[in-house]
């Protein structure tokens, strides 16, 4: 499938790459704040400080820009410095991850940077489906890798299913983020993550 | 706060009520299928079989119609016939609920009828925030009531926290529905709900 973004010139100069990055970053911030449908070219250009023709050269359509934002947000969540070296391979690391995100109150502000965008787009724009699937998969890899390592080291019993536990943790996070935004407090996310982690902990070997 | 829908005439004739119901039902179906932003008046009118003036009389703005759809979907989820008498007050009932929704594959089609709409609207339209909060709260009441009854009957130990377990179940459901849509299969929802229910079950009294 040839997509609009794949038709852009493969080689950008350093300046071109910087301009493109500035546009995507501005678009990501605005979309996170207001949603895709309340974000338009003019607002993005004003924040990124680029002209209409620069904007069009990099992103001929809104769809191509939104796809770039999806990819950018996916990259941000898997390289989030709050998950040091992307390692979630101990109960302590998983609990720190949960507490960090509950405390950050992103849930109240605008939810998961990637998940909230995915939820807004998934139904209306089938063309974004694969970028959404890829992003969630890359993110869930962090849990899968960590839980698998824990089982291999004997920190989880053999009957623990890292893939199933990954789905529980990921769903608790995404659902909790949505419920928090609705409720206006971080109790749903906190309860959901703590419950999911207590369940993971139930697979530690009995002394 | 005076909202558009509150300004509509308080008394409708039976025919007026039927027309209004037809519009809301058609809008709900289209929005579930395509999302709010890809659903317009013309499509709704065609399906509901109403004129432009009928539409405007009942719903002067798209916002007022979307609010009515939110309320309608919230009503549907708390009166869903797949939750007989709204009772989720045993592990068997909770497991049947989970299996029913996994098997229904709504997760693949368009996610939770209420939650997917909430996720699409929550950021862009602060005016819908309270309808979204109310809907989630009414839905979670089903779990809270059931889990509280189970604890009162001694089917869950005293240290089980029905409110916290409710948040885990609700988040696992909403997050699982989103992850399923992205992945194109029902494994994430199934794993998340089964994990959450196994955790609930861990609070049953030891023999």
mmCIF file of C-alpha atoms in Angstrom:
data_model
loop_
_atom_site.group_PDB
_atom_site.id
_atom_site.type_symbol
_atom_site.label_atom_id
_atom_site.label_comp_id
_atom_site.label_asym_id
_atom_site.label_seq_id
_atom_site.Cartn_x
_atom_site.Cartn_y
_atom_site.Cartn_z
ATOM 1 C CA UNK A 1 0.000 0.000 0.000
ATOM 2 C CA UNK A 2 1.449 3.360 -0.939
ATOM 3 C CA UNK A 3 0.591 6.001 1.596
ATOM 4 C CA UNK A 4 0.947 9.717 1.325
ATOM 5 C CA UNK A 5 3.785 9.840 3.838
ATOM 6 C CA UNK A 6 5.723 7.228 1.858
ATOM 7 C CA UNK A 7 5.611 9.481 -1.176
ATOM 8 C CA UNK A 8 7.612 12.226 0.538
ATOM 9 C CA UNK A 9 11.195 12.576 -0.703
ATOM 10 C CA UNK A 10 13.264 9.925 1.076
ATOM 11 C CA UNK A 11 16.207 12.234 1.752
ATOM 12 C CA UNK A 12 15.777 15.368 3.825
ATOM 13 C CA UNK A 13 18.511 17.853 4.623
ATOM 14 C CA UNK A 14 19.328 18.411 8.284
ATOM 15 C CA UNK A 15 17.297 21.608 8.097
ATOM 16 C CA UNK A 16 14.408 19.784 6.456
ATOM 17 C CA UNK A 17 14.457 17.115 9.152
ATOM 18 C CA UNK A 18 14.438 19.796 11.852
ATOM 19 C CA UNK A 19 11.469 21.525 10.223
ATOM 20 C CA UNK A 20 9.582 18.261 9.901
ATOM 21 C CA UNK A 21 10.301 17.413 13.539
ATOM 22 C CA UNK A 22 9.085 20.857 14.642
ATOM 23 C CA UNK A 23 5.812 20.402 12.765
ATOM 24 C CA UNK A 24 5.181 16.913 14.148
ATOM 25 C CA UNK A 25 6.036 17.964 17.685
ATOM 26 C CA UNK A 26 3.709 21.002 17.528
ATOM 27 C CA UNK A 27 0.934 18.904 16.012
ATOM 28 C CA UNK A 28 1.394 16.223 18.679
ATOM 29 C CA UNK A 29 1.103 18.794 21.491
ATOM 30 C CA UNK A 30 -1.995 20.445 20.018
ATOM 31 C CA UNK A 31 -3.676 17.130 19.252
ATOM 32 C CA UNK A 32 -2.956 15.858 22.743
ATOM 33 C CA UNK A 33 -4.497 19.000 24.185
ATOM 34 C CA UNK A 34 -7.538 19.425 21.957
ATOM 35 C CA UNK A 35 -8.016 16.250 19.930
ATOM 36 C CA UNK A 36 -7.441 15.704 16.208
ATOM 37 C CA UNK A 37 -10.638 17.338 15.068
ATOM 38 C CA UNK A 38 -10.033 20.581 16.929
ATOM 39 C CA UNK A 39 -6.505 20.968 15.609
ATOM 40 C CA UNK A 40 -5.962 22.724 12.305
ATOM 41 C CA UNK A 41 -3.052 23.700 10.092
ATOM 42 C CA UNK A 42 -3.037 27.332 11.153
ATOM 43 C CA UNK A 43 -2.555 26.533 14.846
ATOM 44 C CA UNK A 44 0.188 24.024 14.077
ATOM 45 C CA UNK A 45 2.015 26.413 11.773
ATOM 46 C CA UNK A 46 1.855 29.208 14.346
ATOM 47 C CA UNK A 47 3.458 27.057 17.040
ATOM 48 C CA UNK A 48 5.975 25.347 14.765
ATOM 49 C CA UNK A 49 6.839 28.646 13.098
ATOM 50 C CA UNK A 50 6.605 27.298 9.566
ATOM 51 C CA UNK A 51 5.016 28.621 6.384
ATOM 52 C CA UNK A 52 2.071 27.075 4.589
ATOM 53 C CA UNK A 53 4.318 25.876 1.778
ATOM 54 C CA UNK A 54 6.767 24.248 4.211
ATOM 55 C CA UNK A 55 3.849 22.532 5.877
ATOM 56 C CA UNK A 56 2.460 21.265 2.574
ATOM 57 C CA UNK A 57 5.860 20.080 1.388
ATOM 58 C CA UNK A 58 6.277 17.855 4.436
ATOM 59 C CA UNK A 59 2.637 16.915 4.938
ATOM 60 C CA UNK A 60 0.468 17.281 1.856
ATOM 61 C CA UNK A 61 -2.625 16.090 3.766
ATOM 62 C CA UNK A 62 -3.842 16.180 7.345
ATOM 63 C CA UNK A 63 -3.917 12.384 7.206
ATOM 64 C CA UNK A 64 -0.199 12.218 6.474
ATOM 65 C CA UNK A 65 0.512 14.539 9.395
ATOM 66 C CA UNK A 66 -1.727 12.578 11.773
ATOM 67 C CA UNK A 67 0.045 9.363 10.759
ATOM 68 C CA UNK A 68 3.392 10.981 11.543
ATOM 69 C CA UNK A 69 2.045 12.083 14.934
ATOM 70 C CA UNK A 70 0.875 8.523 15.665
ATOM 71 C CA UNK A 71 4.343 7.194 14.852
ATOM 72 C CA UNK A 72 5.975 9.955 16.888
ATOM 73 C CA UNK A 73 3.790 9.293 19.938
ATOM 74 C CA UNK A 74 4.425 5.560 19.644
ATOM 75 C CA UNK A 75 8.156 6.285 19.634
ATOM 76 C CA UNK A 76 7.766 8.527 22.692
ATOM 77 C CA UNK A 77 5.978 5.891 24.765
ATOM 78 C CA UNK A 78 8.521 3.156 24.072
ATOM 79 C CA UNK A 79 11.461 5.459 24.771
ATOM 80 C CA UNK A 80 9.828 7.241 27.727
ATOM 81 C CA UNK A 81 12.631 8.176 30.142
ATOM 82 C CA UNK A 82 10.290 7.261 33.002
ATOM 83 C CA UNK A 83 10.861 3.636 31.982
ATOM 84 C CA UNK A 84 14.662 3.494 32.388
ATOM 85 C CA UNK A 85 16.190 1.577 29.459
ATOM 86 C CA UNK A 86 12.689 0.315 28.672
ATOM 87 C CA UNK A 87 13.062 -2.270 31.445
ATOM 88 C CA UNK A 88 9.959 -3.429 33.262
ATOM 89 C CA UNK A 89 11.483 -6.685 34.400
ATOM 90 C CA UNK A 90 10.816 -6.764 38.123
ATOM 91 C CA UNK A 91 7.829 -6.156 40.363
ATOM 92 C CA UNK A 92 9.633 -3.128 41.758
ATOM 93 C CA UNK A 93 10.094 -1.672 38.268
ATOM 94 C CA UNK A 94 6.453 -2.366 37.380
ATOM 95 C CA UNK A 95 5.211 -0.763 40.607
ATOM 96 C CA UNK A 96 7.428 2.259 40.042
ATOM 97 C CA UNK A 97 6.082 2.547 36.500
ATOM 98 C CA UNK A 98 2.475 2.445 37.787
ATOM 99 C CA UNK A 99 3.081 4.963 40.563
ATOM 100 C CA UNK A 100 4.950 7.300 38.222
ATOM 101 C CA UNK A 101 2.079 7.471 35.758
ATOM 102 C CA UNK A 102 -0.589 7.808 38.435
ATOM 103 C CA UNK A 103 1.387 10.648 40.030
ATOM 104 C CA UNK A 104 2.013 12.355 36.679
ATOM 105 C CA UNK A 105 -1.723 12.927 36.406
ATOM 106 C CA UNK A 106 -1.572 12.687 32.631
ATOM 107 C CA UNK A 107 -4.714 10.645 33.026
ATOM 108 C CA UNK A 108 -6.496 13.795 34.143
ATOM 109 C CA UNK A 109 -4.914 16.079 31.623
ATOM 110 C CA UNK A 110 -5.417 14.161 28.435
ATOM 111 C CA UNK A 111 -4.907 10.444 28.974
ATOM 112 C CA UNK A 112 -2.240 8.308 27.383
ATOM 113 C CA UNK A 113 -0.483 10.337 24.697
ATOM 114 C CA UNK A 114 -0.717 7.453 22.257
ATOM 115 C CA UNK A 115 -3.849 5.650 23.459
ATOM 116 C CA UNK A 116 -6.067 8.714 23.552
ATOM 117 C CA UNK A 117 -5.146 9.537 19.952
ATOM 118 C CA UNK A 118 -5.660 5.913 18.940
ATOM 119 C CA UNK A 119 -9.113 5.908 20.530
ATOM 120 C CA UNK A 120 -10.081 9.110 18.733
ATOM 121 C CA UNK A 121 -8.960 7.787 15.344
ATOM 122 C CA UNK A 122 -9.592 4.070 15.369
ATOM 123 C CA UNK A 123 -13.170 4.170 14.239
ATOM 124 C CA UNK A 124 -13.313 7.075 11.848
ATOM 125 C CA UNK A 125 -10.069 6.470 10.007
ATOM 126 C CA UNK A 126 -9.342 2.891 8.983
ATOM 127 C CA UNK A 127 -6.225 4.118 7.180
ATOM 128 C CA UNK A 128 -4.570 4.639 10.572
ATOM 129 C CA UNK A 129 -5.383 1.161 11.820
ATOM 130 C CA UNK A 130 -1.953 -0.355 11.194
ATOM 131 C CA UNK A 131 -0.038 2.546 12.777
ATOM 132 C CA UNK A 132 -2.287 2.184 15.834
ATOM 133 C CA UNK A 133 -1.770 -1.580 15.986
ATOM 134 C CA UNK A 134 2.003 -1.148 15.619
ATOM 135 C CA UNK A 135 2.179 1.457 18.375
ATOM 136 C CA UNK A 136 0.250 -0.625 20.882
ATOM 137 C CA UNK A 137 2.323 -3.663 19.980
ATOM 138 C CA UNK A 138 5.635 -1.889 20.466
ATOM 139 C CA UNK A 139 4.462 -0.557 23.837
ATOM 140 C CA UNK A 140 3.205 -3.937 25.011
ATOM 141 C CA UNK A 141 6.569 -5.454 24.019
ATOM 142 C CA UNK A 142 8.036 -3.644 27.031
ATOM 143 C CA UNK A 143 5.784 -5.584 29.395
ATOM 144 C CA UNK A 144 6.116 -8.836 27.505
ATOM 145 C CA UNK A 145 9.898 -8.678 27.555
ATOM 146 C CA UNK A 146 10.000 -7.803 31.246
ATOM 147 C CA UNK A 147 7.515 -10.460 32.355
ATOM 148 C CA UNK A 148 9.194 -13.108 30.217
ATOM 149 C CA UNK A 149 12.555 -12.291 31.789
ATOM 150 C CA UNK A 150 11.001 -12.507 35.259
ATOM 151 C CA UNK A 151 9.605 -15.944 34.513
ATOM 152 C CA UNK A 152 12.900 -17.121 33.059
ATOM 153 C CA UNK A 153 14.690 -16.022 36.213
ATOM 154 C CA UNK A 154 12.142 -17.865 38.336
ATOM 155 C CA UNK A 155 10.650 -14.650 39.751
ATOM 156 C CA UNK A 156 7.304 -15.722 38.314
ATOM 157 C CA UNK A 157 6.104 -19.326 38.387
ATOM 158 C CA UNK A 158 6.109 -21.330 35.165
ATOM 159 C CA UNK A 159 2.313 -21.149 34.829
ATOM 160 C CA UNK A 160 2.419 -17.334 34.570
ATOM 161 C CA UNK A 161 1.530 -16.331 31.010
ATOM 162 C CA UNK A 162 3.548 -13.211 30.115
ATOM 163 C CA UNK A 163 1.374 -12.447 27.055
ATOM 164 C CA UNK A 164 -1.865 -12.644 29.048
ATOM 165 C CA UNK A 165 -0.438 -10.586 31.911
ATOM 166 C CA UNK A 166 0.761 -8.030 29.371
ATOM 167 C CA UNK A 167 -2.772 -7.657 28.043
ATOM 168 C CA UNK A 168 -4.119 -7.153 31.561
ATOM 169 C CA UNK A 169 -1.513 -4.486 32.400
ATOM 170 C CA UNK A 170 -1.959 -2.690 29.084
ATOM 171 C CA UNK A 171 -5.765 -2.768 29.271
ATOM 172 C CA UNK A 172 -5.779 -1.623 32.906
ATOM 173 C CA UNK A 173 -3.558 1.290 31.914
ATOM 174 C CA UNK A 174 -5.551 2.348 28.840
ATOM 175 C CA UNK A 175 -8.945 1.837 30.474
ATOM 176 C CA UNK A 176 -7.828 3.471 33.702
ATOM 177 C CA UNK A 177 -6.548 6.516 31.795
ATOM 178 C CA UNK A 178 -9.946 6.912 30.113
ATOM 179 C CA UNK A 179 -11.914 6.423 33.341
ATOM 180 C CA UNK A 180 -9.680 8.935 35.130
ATOM 181 C CA UNK A 181 -10.279 11.571 32.489
ATOM 182 C CA UNK A 182 -14.012 11.022 32.846
ATOM 183 C CA UNK A 183 -14.047 10.923 36.639
ATOM 184 C CA UNK A 184 -11.678 13.844 37.092
ATOM 185 C CA UNK A 185 -9.527 11.932 39.591
ATOM 186 C CA UNK A 186 -6.792 9.314 39.430
ATOM 187 C CA UNK A 187 -8.478 6.658 41.566
ATOM 188 C CA UNK A 188 -9.613 4.426 38.670
ATOM 189 C CA UNK A 189 -6.136 4.223 37.106
ATOM 190 C CA UNK A 190 -4.459 3.672 40.467
ATOM 191 C CA UNK A 191 -6.902 0.946 41.500
ATOM 192 C CA UNK A 192 -6.730 -0.760 38.108
ATOM 193 C CA UNK A 193 -2.916 -0.796 37.984
ATOM 194 C CA UNK A 194 -2.512 -1.859 41.600
ATOM 195 C CA UNK A 195 -5.046 -4.668 41.131
ATOM 196 C CA UNK A 196 -3.335 -5.827 37.933
ATOM 197 C CA UNK A 197 0.079 -5.747 39.633
ATOM 198 C CA UNK A 198 -1.197 -7.619 42.699
ATOM 199 C CA UNK A 199 -2.411 -10.249 40.259
ATOM 200 C CA UNK A 200 1.031 -10.413 38.608
ATOM 201 C CA UNK A 201 2.556 -10.728 42.075
ATOM 202 C CA UNK A 202 0.296 -13.683 42.824
ATOM 203 C CA UNK A 203 2.490 -15.621 40.370
ATOM 204 C CA UNK A 204 5.652 -15.189 42.426
ATOM 205 C CA UNK A 205 6.926 -18.514 43.799
ATOM 206 C CA UNK A 206 5.691 -19.389 47.284
ATOM 207 C CA UNK A 207 8.510 -19.455 49.839
ATOM 208 C CA UNK B 1 -25.753 25.009 33.557
ATOM 209 C CA UNK B 2 -28.349 25.406 30.835
ATOM 210 C CA UNK B 3 -27.643 23.099 27.944
ATOM 211 C CA UNK B 4 -29.205 23.028 24.540
ATOM 212 C CA UNK B 5 -31.066 19.811 25.214
ATOM 213 C CA UNK B 6 -32.583 21.278 28.368
ATOM 214 C CA UNK B 7 -34.075 24.082 26.310
ATOM 215 C CA UNK B 8 -36.167 21.698 24.238
ATOM 216 C CA UNK B 9 -39.887 21.716 25.021
ATOM 217 C CA UNK B 10 -40.390 19.562 28.112
ATOM 218 C CA UNK B 11 -43.546 17.934 26.800
ATOM 219 C CA UNK B 12 -43.483 15.907 23.614
ATOM 220 C CA UNK B 13 -46.445 14.153 22.085
ATOM 221 C CA UNK B 14 -46.204 10.383 21.678
ATOM 222 C CA UNK B 15 -45.426 10.963 18.030
ATOM 223 C CA UNK B 16 -42.816 13.559 18.906
ATOM 224 C CA UNK B 17 -41.189 11.158 21.335
ATOM 225 C CA UNK B 18 -41.141 8.423 18.696
ATOM 226 C CA UNK B 19 -39.517 10.763 16.177
ATOM 227 C CA UNK B 20 -36.930 11.866 18.702
ATOM 228 C CA UNK B 21 -36.170 8.248 19.604
ATOM 229 C CA UNK B 22 -35.780 7.348 15.907
ATOM 230 C CA UNK B 23 -33.300 10.167 15.367
ATOM 231 C CA UNK B 24 -31.233 9.266 18.431
ATOM 232 C CA UNK B 25 -31.210 5.577 17.566
ATOM 233 C CA UNK B 26 -30.123 6.240 13.971
ATOM 234 C CA UNK B 27 -27.444 8.671 15.144
ATOM 235 C CA UNK B 28 -26.206 6.168 17.727
ATOM 236 C CA UNK B 29 -25.850 3.432 15.096
ATOM 237 C CA UNK B 30 -24.043 5.667 12.622
ATOM 238 C CA UNK B 31 -21.756 7.127 15.257
ATOM 239 C CA UNK B 32 -20.909 3.653 16.560
ATOM 240 C CA UNK B 33 -20.039 2.575 13.031
ATOM 241 C CA UNK B 34 -18.137 5.604 11.772
ATOM 242 C CA UNK B 35 -17.362 7.879 14.720
ATOM 243 C CA UNK B 36 -18.864 11.265 15.556
ATOM 244 C CA UNK B 37 -16.846 13.233 13.057
ATOM 245 C CA UNK B 38 -17.803 11.087 10.091
ATOM 246 C CA UNK B 39 -21.508 11.211 10.865
ATOM 247 C CA UNK B 40 -23.560 14.065 9.490
ATOM 248 C CA UNK B 41 -27.183 15.210 9.563
ATOM 249 C CA UNK B 42 -27.988 13.949 6.079
ATOM 250 C CA UNK B 43 -27.005 10.358 6.854
ATOM 251 C CA UNK B 44 -28.933 10.394 10.126
ATOM 252 C CA UNK B 45 -32.050 11.871 8.512
ATOM 253 C CA UNK B 46 -31.960 9.300 5.720
ATOM 254 C CA UNK B 47 -31.894 6.391 8.164
ATOM 255 C CA UNK B 48 -34.339 7.887 10.662
ATOM 256 C CA UNK B 49 -36.661 9.004 7.852
ATOM 257 C CA UNK B 50 -37.134 12.514 9.191
ATOM 258 C CA UNK B 51 -37.106 15.935 7.584
ATOM 259 C CA UNK B 52 -34.552 18.651 8.194
ATOM 260 C CA UNK B 53 -37.073 20.694 10.151
ATOM 261 C CA UNK B 54 -38.003 17.736 12.363
ATOM 262 C CA UNK B 55 -34.342 17.175 13.006
ATOM 263 C CA UNK B 56 -33.733 20.819 13.894
ATOM 264 C CA UNK B 57 -36.796 20.966 16.140
ATOM 265 C CA UNK B 58 -35.518 18.092 18.258
ATOM 266 C CA UNK B 59 -31.820 18.789 17.993
ATOM 267 C CA UNK B 60 -30.933 22.375 17.090
ATOM 268 C CA UNK B 61 -27.210 21.571 17.177
ATOM 269 C CA UNK B 62 -25.015 18.542 16.571
ATOM 270 C CA UNK B 63 -23.801 18.945 20.140
ATOM 271 C CA UNK B 64 -27.327 18.494 21.504
ATOM 272 C CA UNK B 65 -27.775 15.356 19.416
ATOM 273 C CA UNK B 66 -24.421 13.919 20.468
ATOM 274 C CA UNK B 67 -25.338 14.548 24.110
ATOM 275 C CA UNK B 68 -28.608 12.659 23.590
ATOM 276 C CA UNK B 69 -26.674 9.780 22.006
ATOM 277 C CA UNK B 70 -24.299 9.680 24.981
ATOM 278 C CA UNK B 71 -27.257 9.474 27.351
ATOM 279 C CA UNK B 72 -28.942 6.857 25.168
ATOM 280 C CA UNK B 73 -25.819 4.682 25.003
ATOM 281 C CA UNK B 74 -25.330 4.999 28.758
ATOM 282 C CA UNK B 75 -28.921 3.818 29.232
ATOM 283 C CA UNK B 76 -28.302 0.897 26.862
ATOM 284 C CA UNK B 77 -25.250 -0.352 28.733
ATOM 285 C CA UNK B 78 -26.902 -0.319 32.142
ATOM 286 C CA UNK B 79 -30.048 -2.025 30.847
ATOM 287 C CA UNK B 80 -28.193 -4.443 28.530
ATOM 288 C CA UNK B 81 -30.243 -7.663 28.424
ATOM 289 C CA UNK B 82 -26.984 -9.602 28.452
ATOM 290 C CA UNK B 83 -26.698 -8.571 32.112
ATOM 291 C CA UNK B 84 -29.941 -10.110 33.419
ATOM 292 C CA UNK B 85 -31.627 -7.675 35.831
ATOM 293 C CA UNK B 86 -28.351 -5.771 35.946
ATOM 294 C CA UNK B 87 -27.013 -8.345 38.422
ATOM 295 C CA UNK B 88 -23.311 -9.041 38.477
ATOM 296 C CA UNK B 89 -23.319 -10.386 42.014
ATOM 297 C CA UNK B 90 -21.530 -13.717 41.730
ATOM 298 C CA UNK B 91 -18.337 -14.964 40.137
ATOM 299 C CA UNK B 92 -20.458 -17.047 37.775
ATOM 300 C CA UNK B 93 -22.408 -13.960 36.666
ATOM 301 C CA UNK B 94 -19.196 -11.952 36.228
ATOM 302 C CA UNK B 95 -17.562 -14.734 34.200
ATOM 303 C CA UNK B 96 -20.670 -15.070 32.044
ATOM 304 C CA UNK B 97 -20.643 -11.311 31.478
ATOM 305 C CA UNK B 98 -16.982 -11.420 30.409
ATOM 306 C CA UNK B 99 -17.423 -14.401 28.099
ATOM 307 C CA UNK B 100 -20.554 -12.896 26.548
ATOM 308 C CA UNK B 101 -18.810 -9.683 25.595
ATOM 309 C CA UNK B 102 -15.674 -11.417 24.341
ATOM 310 C CA UNK B 103 -17.811 -13.723 22.190
ATOM 311 C CA UNK B 104 -19.953 -10.853 20.886
ATOM 312 C CA UNK B 105 -16.848 -9.483 19.201
ATOM 313 C CA UNK B 106 -18.080 -5.924 19.632
ATOM 314 C CA UNK B 107 -14.522 -5.201 20.564
ATOM 315 C CA UNK B 108 -13.529 -5.911 16.984
ATOM 316 C CA UNK B 109 -16.437 -4.144 15.402
ATOM 317 C CA UNK B 110 -16.399 -0.837 17.189
ATOM 318 C CA UNK B 111 -15.573 -1.288 20.846
ATOM 319 C CA UNK B 112 -17.804 -0.466 23.780
ATOM 320 C CA UNK B 113 -20.853 1.417 22.500
ATOM 321 C CA UNK B 114 -20.498 3.995 25.263
ATOM 322 C CA UNK B 115 -16.764 3.909 25.938
ATOM 323 C CA UNK B 116 -15.674 4.324 22.335
ATOM 324 C CA UNK B 117 -17.880 7.396 21.988
ATOM 325 C CA UNK B 118 -16.619 8.751 25.301
ATOM 326 C CA UNK B 119 -13.018 8.304 24.174
ATOM 327 C CA UNK B 120 -13.694 10.083 20.902
ATOM 328 C CA UNK B 121 -15.333 13.056 22.619
ATOM 329 C CA UNK B 122 -13.611 13.474 25.955
ATOM 330 C CA UNK B 123 -10.777 15.656 24.776
ATOM 331 C CA UNK B 124 -12.283 17.776 22.075
ATOM 332 C CA UNK B 125 -15.581 18.565 23.732
ATOM 333 C CA UNK B 126 -15.449 19.524 27.397
ATOM 334 C CA UNK B 127 -19.195 20.210 27.271
ATOM 335 C CA UNK B 128 -19.803 16.442 27.163
ATOM 336 C CA UNK B 129 -17.605 15.735 30.163
ATOM 337 C CA UNK B 130 -20.421 15.381 32.693
ATOM 338 C CA UNK B 131 -22.523 13.091 30.479
ATOM 339 C CA UNK B 132 -19.451 10.897 30.003
ATOM 340 C CA UNK B 133 -18.710 10.835 33.734
ATOM 341 C CA UNK B 134 -22.354 9.991 34.517
ATOM 342 C CA UNK B 135 -22.457 7.161 31.994
ATOM 343 C CA UNK B 136 -19.297 5.505 33.268
ATOM 344 C CA UNK B 137 -20.500 5.922 36.831
ATOM 345 C CA UNK B 138 -23.881 4.325 36.172
ATOM 346 C CA UNK B 139 -22.183 1.402 34.405
ATOM 347 C CA UNK B 140 -19.647 0.888 37.175
ATOM 348 C CA UNK B 141 -22.515 0.904 39.703
ATOM 349 C CA UNK B 142 -23.454 -2.537 38.321
ATOM 350 C CA UNK B 143 -20.091 -3.967 39.371
ATOM 351 C CA UNK B 144 -19.973 -2.058 42.629
ATOM 352 C CA UNK B 145 -23.414 -3.287 43.676
ATOM 353 C CA UNK B 146 -22.637 -6.886 42.727
ATOM 354 C CA UNK B 147 -19.225 -6.988 44.422
ATOM 355 C CA UNK B 148 -20.585 -5.308 47.546
ATOM 356 C CA UNK B 149 -23.383 -7.890 47.762
ATOM 357 C CA UNK B 150 -20.834 -10.693 47.351
ATOM 358 C CA UNK B 151 -18.741 -9.329 50.200
ATOM 359 C CA UNK B 152 -21.799 -8.885 52.403
ATOM 360 C CA UNK B 153 -22.757 -12.513 51.808
ATOM 361 C CA UNK B 154 -19.240 -13.625 52.664
ATOM 362 C CA UNK B 155 -18.446 -14.705 49.103
ATOM 363 C CA UNK B 156 -15.548 -12.251 49.131
ATOM 364 C CA UNK B 157 -13.362 -11.717 52.175
ATOM 365 C CA UNK B 158 -13.735 -8.539 54.210
ATOM 366 C CA UNK B 159 -10.482 -7.063 52.854
ATOM 367 C CA UNK B 160 -11.832 -7.100 49.277
ATOM 368 C CA UNK B 161 -12.462 -3.501 48.193
ATOM 369 C CA UNK B 162 -15.514 -3.462 45.889
ATOM 370 C CA UNK B 163 -14.749 0.054 44.614
ATOM 371 C CA UNK B 164 -11.159 -0.829 43.716
ATOM 372 C CA UNK B 165 -12.181 -4.129 42.097
ATOM 373 C CA UNK B 166 -14.840 -2.240 40.127
ATOM 374 C CA UNK B 167 -12.185 0.087 38.735
ATOM 375 C CA UNK B 168 -10.037 -2.882 37.709
ATOM 376 C CA UNK B 169 -12.934 -4.634 35.952
ATOM 377 C CA UNK B 170 -14.128 -1.465 34.229
ATOM 378 C CA UNK B 171 -10.630 -0.467 33.115
ATOM 379 C CA UNK B 172 -9.825 -3.992 31.886
ATOM 380 C CA UNK B 173 -13.035 -3.912 29.848
ATOM 381 C CA UNK B 174 -12.519 -0.448 28.335
ATOM 382 C CA UNK B 175 -8.804 -0.923 27.710
ATOM 383 C CA UNK B 176 -9.312 -4.436 26.383
ATOM 384 C CA UNK B 177 -11.985 -3.220 23.960
ATOM 385 C CA UNK B 178 -9.585 -0.599 22.584
ATOM 386 C CA UNK B 179 -6.649 -3.016 22.316
ATOM 387 C CA UNK B 180 -8.878 -5.567 20.564
ATOM 388 C CA UNK B 181 -9.960 -3.038 17.962
ATOM 389 C CA UNK B 182 -6.324 -2.188 17.325
ATOM 390 C CA UNK B 183 -5.089 -5.786 17.254
ATOM 391 C CA UNK B 184 -7.983 -7.127 15.201
ATOM 392 C CA UNK B 185 -8.540 -10.046 17.581
ATOM 393 C CA UNK B 186 -10.239 -10.555 20.938
ATOM 394 C CA UNK B 187 -7.241 -11.904 22.852
ATOM 395 C CA UNK B 188 -6.433 -8.671 24.724
ATOM 396 C CA UNK B 189 -9.994 -8.234 26.054
ATOM 397 C CA UNK B 190 -10.277 -11.908 26.980
ATOM 398 C CA UNK B 191 -6.926 -11.964 28.767
ATOM 399 C CA UNK B 192 -7.616 -8.684 30.576
ATOM 400 C CA UNK B 193 -11.067 -9.734 31.795
ATOM 401 C CA UNK B 194 -9.974 -13.238 32.788
ATOM 402 C CA UNK B 195 -6.993 -11.837 34.684
ATOM 403 C CA UNK B 196 -9.164 -9.254 36.441
ATOM 404 C CA UNK B 197 -11.724 -11.920 37.362
ATOM 405 C CA UNK B 198 -9.041 -14.307 38.622
ATOM 406 C CA UNK B 199 -7.913 -11.461 40.834
ATOM 407 C CA UNK B 200 -11.472 -10.936 42.118
ATOM 408 C CA UNK B 201 -11.657 -14.678 42.754
ATOM 409 C CA UNK B 202 -8.476 -14.513 44.837
ATOM 410 C CA UNK B 203 -10.633 -12.732 47.442
ATOM 411 C CA UNK B 204 -12.961 -15.693 47.943
ATOM 412 C CA UNK B 205 -12.643 -17.164 51.437
ATOM 413 C CA UNK B 206 -10.195 -20.026 51.789
ATOM 414 C CA UNK B 207 -11.895 -23.341 52.642
#
